Short mmCIF file of C-alpha atoms in Angstrom, two decimals:
data_model
loop_
_atom_site.label_atom_id
_atom_site.label_comp_id
_atom_site.label_asym_id
_atom_site.label_seq_id
_atom_site.Cartn_x
_atom_site.Cartn_y
_atom_site.Cartn_z
CA MET A 1 17.21 -18.38 -18.97
CA TYR A 2 19.02 -16.67 -15.97
CA LEU A 3 16.58 -16.98 -12.83
CA PRO A 4 17.57 -13.91 -10.51
CA PHE A 5 18.09 -14.52 -6.86
CA ILE A 6 15.60 -12.43 -5.15
CA GLY A 7 15.93 -11.93 -1.25
CA ILE A 8 12.55 -11.54 0.55
CA THR A 9 12.35 -9.48 3.80
CA MET A 10 9.54 -10.95 6.33
CA GLY A 11 8.92 -7.27 7.03
CA ASP A 12 6.66 -7.14 10.55
CA PRO A 13 6.53 -10.74 11.76
CA THR A 14 3.03 -9.96 13.70
CA GLY A 15 1.53 -9.02 10.23
CA ILE A 16 0.46 -10.56 7.27
CA GLY A 17 4.08 -10.65 5.76
CA PRO A 18 4.85 -14.45 7.13
CA GLU A 19 1.42 -15.51 5.46
CA ILE A 20 1.82 -13.74 2.09
CA ILE A 21 5.27 -15.08 1.56
CA VAL A 22 4.15 -18.63 2.52
CA LYS A 23 1.31 -18.37 -0.02
CA ALA A 24 3.52 -16.54 -2.74
CA LEU A 25 6.06 -19.38 -2.30
CA SER A 26 3.61 -21.78 -3.34
CA GLU A 27 2.86 -20.75 -6.87
CA GLU A 28 4.59 -22.33 -9.43
CA GLU A 29 4.68 -18.98 -11.58
CA LEU A 30 7.15 -17.50 -9.19
CA PHE A 31 9.49 -20.31 -9.64
CA LYS A 32 9.58 -19.62 -13.47
CA ASN A 33 10.99 -16.14 -12.85
CA CYS A 34 13.15 -16.24 -9.97
CA ARG A 35 14.87 -18.09 -7.05
CA PRO A 36 13.59 -16.65 -3.64
CA LEU A 37 15.20 -16.60 -0.29
CA VAL A 38 13.37 -15.40 2.96
CA PHE A 39 15.40 -13.23 5.62
CA GLY A 40 13.00 -13.56 8.63
CA ASP A 41 11.90 -15.60 11.53
CA PRO A 42 11.34 -19.58 11.52
CA GLY A 43 8.60 -19.44 14.20
CA ALA A 44 6.72 -16.59 12.71
CA LEU A 45 6.81 -18.55 9.45
CA SER A 46 5.83 -21.97 11.16
CA ASN A 47 3.37 -20.52 13.37
CA VAL A 48 1.34 -19.40 10.01
CA ILE A 49 1.82 -22.76 8.18
CA GLU A 50 0.49 -24.25 11.47
CA ILE A 51 -2.48 -21.98 12.19
CA GLU A 52 -3.72 -21.50 8.73
CA LYS A 53 -2.78 -25.28 7.55
CA LEU A 54 -0.76 -23.89 4.66
CA HIS A 55 1.43 -26.33 2.64
CA GLY A 56 4.87 -25.06 3.11
CA GLU A 57 8.30 -26.66 4.10
CA ILE A 58 10.94 -24.59 5.84
CA GLU A 59 14.71 -25.12 5.05
CA ILE A 60 17.02 -23.35 7.30
CA VAL A 61 20.28 -22.29 5.32
CA THR A 62 23.24 -20.04 6.09
CA ASN A 63 24.38 -19.50 2.40
CA LEU A 64 22.59 -19.49 -1.00
CA PRO A 65 21.31 -22.78 -2.19
CA GLU A 66 22.57 -24.19 -5.53
CA LYS A 67 19.41 -25.81 -6.22
CA GLY A 68 15.97 -27.12 -4.91
CA PHE A 69 14.04 -24.15 -5.40
CA GLN A 70 10.50 -25.09 -6.05
CA PRO A 71 6.62 -24.32 -4.95
CA HIS A 72 6.16 -24.70 -1.30
CA LYS A 73 9.94 -24.77 -0.37
CA ILE A 74 10.63 -21.91 1.68
CA PHE A 75 14.67 -21.27 1.93
CA LEU A 76 15.18 -19.29 4.96
CA PHE A 77 17.98 -17.21 6.45
CA PRO A 78 17.02 -17.28 10.20
CA VAL A 79 17.56 -13.50 11.20
CA THR A 80 15.67 -13.58 14.54
CA GLN A 81 14.59 -16.35 16.93
CA LEU A 82 11.43 -14.46 18.41
CA SER A 83 9.42 -15.94 21.40
CA GLY A 84 5.81 -16.29 21.35
CA LEU A 85 5.28 -13.57 23.72
CA THR A 86 7.12 -11.10 21.29
CA LEU A 87 4.51 -12.07 18.55
CA LYS A 88 1.58 -10.60 19.67
CA LEU A 89 -0.64 -9.91 16.90
CA GLU A 90 -1.51 -6.20 16.04
CA ARG A 91 0.91 -5.00 18.77
CA PRO A 92 4.60 -4.95 17.57
CA ASP A 93 6.79 -4.09 20.20
CA LYS A 94 10.53 -2.45 20.23
CA VAL A 95 12.03 -5.92 20.01
CA CYS A 96 9.76 -6.61 17.05
CA GLY A 97 10.80 -3.52 15.50
CA GLU A 98 14.31 -4.19 15.94
CA ALA A 99 13.87 -7.83 13.99
CA MET A 100 12.13 -5.81 11.06
CA VAL A 101 15.21 -3.93 10.58
CA LYS A 102 17.56 -6.52 10.92
CA TYR A 103 15.79 -8.50 8.13
CA ILE A 104 16.45 -5.54 6.02
CA LEU A 105 20.04 -4.99 7.10
CA GLU A 106 20.94 -8.70 6.32
CA ALA A 107 19.26 -8.62 2.92
CA VAL A 108 20.97 -5.37 1.94
CA ARG A 109 24.44 -7.12 3.17
CA TRP A 110 23.90 -10.01 0.78
CA ILE A 111 22.93 -7.93 -2.24
CA ASN A 112 26.04 -5.85 -1.26
CA ASP A 113 28.22 -9.01 -1.29
CA GLY A 114 27.02 -9.88 -4.87
CA LYS A 115 25.04 -12.89 -3.50
CA LEU A 116 21.45 -11.53 -4.82
CA ASP A 117 20.28 -9.79 -7.72
CA ALA A 118 17.56 -7.96 -6.00
CA ILE A 119 15.31 -7.31 -2.63
CA THR A 120 11.69 -7.37 -2.49
CA THR A 121 10.20 -6.13 1.23
CA CYS A 122 7.09 -6.99 3.03
CA PRO A 123 5.34 -4.37 4.98
CA ILE A 124 6.89 -2.79 8.58
CA ASN A 125 5.63 -1.29 11.29
CA LYS A 126 6.89 2.57 11.31
CA GLN A 127 6.38 3.01 14.64
CA ALA A 128 7.78 0.00 15.92
CA ILE A 129 11.09 0.64 14.02
CA ASN A 130 11.23 4.06 15.46
CA GLU A 131 10.82 2.84 18.89
CA ALA A 132 13.76 0.18 18.03
CA GLY A 133 15.79 3.36 17.48
CA TYR A 134 15.70 3.70 13.89
CA PRO A 135 14.45 7.29 13.05
CA PHE A 136 13.08 6.49 9.58
CA SER A 137 9.58 7.00 8.10
CA GLY A 138 9.58 3.92 6.00
CA HIS A 139 11.40 1.36 4.07
CA THR A 140 12.40 4.05 1.30
CA GLU A 141 14.35 6.29 3.67
CA LEU A 142 15.85 3.52 5.56
CA LEU A 143 17.22 1.88 2.53
CA ALA A 144 18.59 5.26 1.19
CA HIS A 145 20.48 5.64 4.46
CA LEU A 146 21.86 2.16 4.31
CA ALA A 147 23.11 2.73 0.45
CA GLN A 148 24.37 6.21 1.38
CA VAL A 149 22.38 7.70 -1.39
CA SER A 150 21.33 11.32 -1.01
CA SER A 151 18.16 10.99 -3.38
CA VAL A 152 15.69 8.38 -3.97
CA ALA A 153 11.98 8.11 -4.88
CA MET A 154 9.05 5.83 -4.73
CA MET A 155 7.62 4.73 -8.07
CA PHE A 156 4.67 2.64 -8.39
CA ILE A 157 3.81 0.32 -11.00
CA GLY A 158 0.44 -0.61 -12.10
CA THR A 159 -1.23 -2.03 -15.02
CA ARG A 160 -2.16 1.43 -16.55
CA TRP A 161 0.29 3.93 -15.10
CA LYS A 162 3.87 4.40 -13.34
CA ILE A 163 3.66 7.16 -10.99
CA ALA A 164 6.95 8.40 -8.92
CA LEU A 165 6.50 10.42 -5.89
CA LEU A 166 8.55 13.56 -5.42
CA SER A 167 7.93 13.49 -1.74
CA THR A 168 6.93 10.49 0.10
CA HIS A 169 6.05 10.18 3.83
CA LEU A 170 5.73 13.97 4.89
CA PRO A 171 2.92 15.49 6.67
CA LEU A 172 0.74 17.47 3.98
CA ARG A 173 1.61 20.76 5.63
CA ASP A 174 5.40 20.22 4.86
CA VAL A 175 4.85 19.17 1.05
CA SER A 176 5.23 22.80 -0.30
CA LYS A 177 8.58 23.28 1.35
CA TRP A 178 9.95 20.31 -0.38
CA VAL A 179 8.79 21.37 -3.73
CA LYS A 180 11.89 23.23 -4.74
CA LYS A 181 13.42 23.46 -8.47
CA ASP A 182 16.40 21.80 -7.63
CA ARG A 183 14.55 18.95 -5.93
CA VAL A 184 12.10 18.60 -9.12
CA LEU A 185 14.94 18.88 -11.61
CA SER A 186 16.59 15.88 -9.69
CA MET A 187 13.38 14.03 -9.81
CA ILE A 188 13.00 14.51 -13.44
CA ARG A 189 16.57 13.41 -14.37
CA MET A 190 16.00 10.44 -12.03
CA VAL A 191 13.01 9.54 -13.69
CA ASP A 192 14.35 9.72 -17.11
CA GLU A 193 17.52 7.45 -16.22
CA GLY A 194 15.21 5.12 -14.20
CA MET A 195 13.05 4.47 -17.32
CA LYS A 196 15.92 4.21 -19.67
CA ARG A 197 17.97 1.69 -17.33
CA TYR A 198 15.21 -0.45 -15.97
CA PHE A 199 12.57 -0.79 -18.66
CA ALA A 200 14.53 0.09 -21.74
CA ILE A 201 12.71 3.14 -22.95
CA GLY A 202 15.19 4.95 -25.06
CA GLN A 203 13.30 8.37 -24.89
CA PRO A 204 11.04 8.04 -22.08
CA LYS A 205 7.90 10.48 -22.23
CA ILE A 206 7.43 11.89 -18.74
CA ALA A 207 4.21 13.92 -17.38
CA ILE A 208 4.46 15.90 -14.06
CA LEU A 209 1.73 17.20 -11.90
CA GLY A 210 0.96 20.50 -10.23
CA LEU A 211 1.12 21.09 -6.68
CA ASN A 212 -1.97 23.36 -6.21
CA PRO A 213 -5.45 22.95 -7.60
CA HIS A 214 -5.56 23.86 -11.42
CA CYS A 215 -1.93 24.32 -11.20
CA GLY A 216 -2.15 27.50 -8.96
CA GLU A 217 -4.67 29.39 -11.63
CA ASP A 218 -1.77 31.86 -12.55
CA GLY A 219 -0.66 32.15 -8.92
CA LEU A 220 -4.29 32.53 -7.42
CA LEU A 221 -4.39 29.41 -5.49
CA GLY A 222 -0.27 29.03 -4.97
CA ASP A 223 2.82 30.06 -6.95
CA GLU A 224 4.86 26.84 -6.55
CA GLU A 225 4.16 26.03 -10.41
CA LYS A 226 5.40 29.14 -11.56
CA ARG A 227 8.31 29.68 -9.25
CA GLU A 228 9.72 25.99 -9.01
CA ILE A 229 8.33 23.54 -11.07
CA ILE A 230 7.94 25.26 -14.58
CA PRO A 231 11.69 26.37 -14.22
CA ALA A 232 12.55 22.71 -13.68
CA ILE A 233 10.68 21.41 -16.54
CA LYS A 234 12.44 24.11 -18.95
CA GLU A 235 16.05 23.06 -17.60
CA ALA A 236 15.11 19.59 -18.13
CA ARG A 237 14.03 20.17 -21.63
CA VAL A 238 17.21 21.90 -22.70
CA GLN A 239 18.83 18.81 -21.36
CA GLY A 240 17.00 16.54 -23.78
CA ILE A 241 14.39 15.10 -21.46
CA ASP A 242 10.81 14.72 -22.88
CA ILE A 243 8.81 16.44 -19.83
CA ASN A 244 5.46 17.95 -20.08
CA GLY A 245 3.39 19.69 -17.60
CA PRO A 246 2.28 20.79 -15.07
CA PHE A 247 -0.94 19.28 -15.33
CA PRO A 248 -3.58 19.54 -12.99
CA ALA A 249 -3.88 16.46 -10.90
CA ASP A 250 -7.58 16.38 -10.73
CA SER A 251 -8.46 15.94 -14.53
CA PHE A 252 -5.01 14.00 -15.31
CA PHE A 253 -5.93 10.45 -14.64
CA ASP A 254 -8.57 9.75 -17.09
CA ILE A 255 -9.24 6.21 -17.51
CA SER A 256 -11.63 6.82 -20.51
CA LYS A 257 -8.66 6.97 -23.07
CA PRO A 258 -5.06 5.37 -23.13
CA SER A 259 -2.09 7.47 -21.51
CA SER A 260 0.21 8.91 -23.80
CA PHE A 261 2.96 9.12 -21.16
CA ASP A 262 5.30 6.36 -19.96
CA ILE A 263 5.56 7.69 -16.46
CA VAL A 264 3.86 10.44 -14.50
CA ILE A 265 5.63 12.34 -11.64
CA ALA A 266 3.30 13.50 -8.57
CA MET A 267 4.27 16.12 -5.93
CA TYR A 268 3.14 14.06 -2.94
CA HIS A 269 2.08 10.82 -1.40
CA ASP A 270 -1.77 10.69 -1.89
CA GLN A 271 -1.74 12.69 -5.17
CA GLY A 272 0.04 9.76 -6.87
CA LEU A 273 -1.24 6.78 -4.66
CA ILE A 274 -5.18 7.55 -4.69
CA PRO A 275 -5.36 6.83 -8.53
CA ILE A 276 -2.84 3.64 -8.80
CA LYS A 277 -4.40 2.05 -5.89
CA MET A 278 -8.34 2.58 -6.85
CA LEU A 279 -7.36 0.91 -10.12
CA ASP A 280 -4.59 -1.29 -9.21
CA PHE A 281 -5.03 -2.08 -5.38
CA LYS A 282 -3.81 -5.72 -5.71
CA GLU A 283 -1.60 -5.37 -8.67
CA ALA A 284 0.58 -2.40 -7.81
CA VAL A 285 4.09 -2.64 -7.16
CA ASN A 286 6.27 -0.27 -5.37
CA PHE A 287 9.93 0.28 -7.07
CA THR A 288 12.70 2.67 -5.15
CA LEU A 289 14.57 4.49 -7.90
CA GLY A 290 18.05 6.10 -6.99
CA LEU A 291 19.44 2.72 -4.95
CA PRO A 292 22.28 1.09 -6.61
CA PHE A 293 20.31 -2.06 -6.38
CA ILE A 294 16.95 -3.38 -7.27
CA ARG A 295 14.18 -3.07 -4.68
CA THR A 296 10.44 -3.71 -4.78
CA SER A 297 8.05 -3.93 -2.26
CA VAL A 298 4.16 -4.71 -1.89
CA ALA A 299 1.92 -1.65 -1.98
CA HIS A 300 -0.04 -2.58 1.12
CA GLY A 301 0.46 -2.49 4.88
CA THR A 302 0.78 -4.80 7.50
CA GLY A 303 -2.89 -6.06 7.53
CA TYR A 304 -3.10 -6.49 11.27
CA ASP A 305 -7.05 -6.86 11.09
CA ILE A 306 -6.54 -9.93 8.79
CA SER A 307 -3.24 -11.36 10.31
CA ARG A 308 -3.25 -15.32 10.78
CA LYS A 309 -6.87 -15.56 9.72
CA GLY A 310 -5.99 -16.78 6.16
CA MET A 311 -7.46 -13.72 4.52
CA ALA A 312 -4.47 -12.31 3.27
CA ASP A 313 -3.94 -11.89 -0.52
CA HIS A 314 -0.33 -12.75 -1.69
CA ARG A 315 -0.89 -11.66 -5.29
CA ASN A 316 0.99 -8.11 -4.64
CA LEU A 317 3.86 -9.77 -3.11
CA LEU A 318 3.87 -12.32 -6.28
CA ASN A 319 3.86 -9.49 -8.77
CA ALA A 320 6.51 -7.54 -6.65
CA LEU A 321 8.80 -10.73 -7.08
CA ILE A 322 7.91 -10.99 -10.64
CA VAL A 323 8.84 -7.21 -11.31
CA ALA A 324 12.09 -7.46 -9.57
CA SER A 325 12.97 -10.52 -11.78
CA ASN A 326 12.06 -8.72 -14.79
CA LEU A 327 13.83 -5.63 -13.64
CA VAL A 328 17.03 -7.64 -13.13
CA LYS A 329 16.93 -9.15 -16.38
CA ILE A 330 16.46 -5.55 -18.12
CA LYS A 331 19.31 -3.98 -16.20
CA LYS A 332 21.69 -6.95 -17.17
CA ASN A 333 21.09 -6.42 -20.74
CA PHE A 334 21.29 -2.56 -20.35
#
């Protein structure tokens, strides 16, 4: 059985990224699913192994290894050589922010060259990358820029729900400006295509949430549903897409009964992430729809409060890597 090559970007070297990488690459289950290659900093990984007394052997590589993938073996492409002064825990500086972006740039270069099948990313510090001169609000926006695609979406995969976000890292006051018919329709199409291509679902059953309380109460509490969302739903149905809604967000996520939908489209970040993280905080995986390559990510942050304390749980990264591997296999058979 083919084992995909997955590139892992280290994320913020002062956070828990290095720790969860070392821990995930000690799991036999991972190597039954893929062949991982880390893009990061050897000093940061060595520091974690030493401080936390973890079992991990770093092997520096400049090309993709043909063999030798096994638990506790960390194949590392050394993108940076950061000094100890730069690796101040909880306080990534401009140089550290530049490093976070370099890991991503290198992994994208490798996947564009056909060396990798997918990318899995560890968390970055958005403030640090902006200070380094990269004006993006997160991984999703940076990757869209690098891939030169105009429309991408964050999709979270949990044990119970798959939830895609119409808007991502926006101030709440700006969300309503983002909810426009053309954008909603584009999102519905992207979700429909993504479910077919990556999850092998021939006719995805899609639910979409409203923006306002009670879906606006016929305009009393807001008119985005009537003016933007419902017209997009009608047009998508004409195109043969099985889209249902809009549903009020406060009553949609009922855990007392099975969901009858393959995926849910939420209007904004917290509307979709609160239910998925309540149920699957350590299991949910972030997958980016709309990119020309497969990218998954952990669904948590840099974890500064527990960095280098041996407390970071690597299961989310492990899940993200296995999901990436499964998506590669489905896509190859699409």
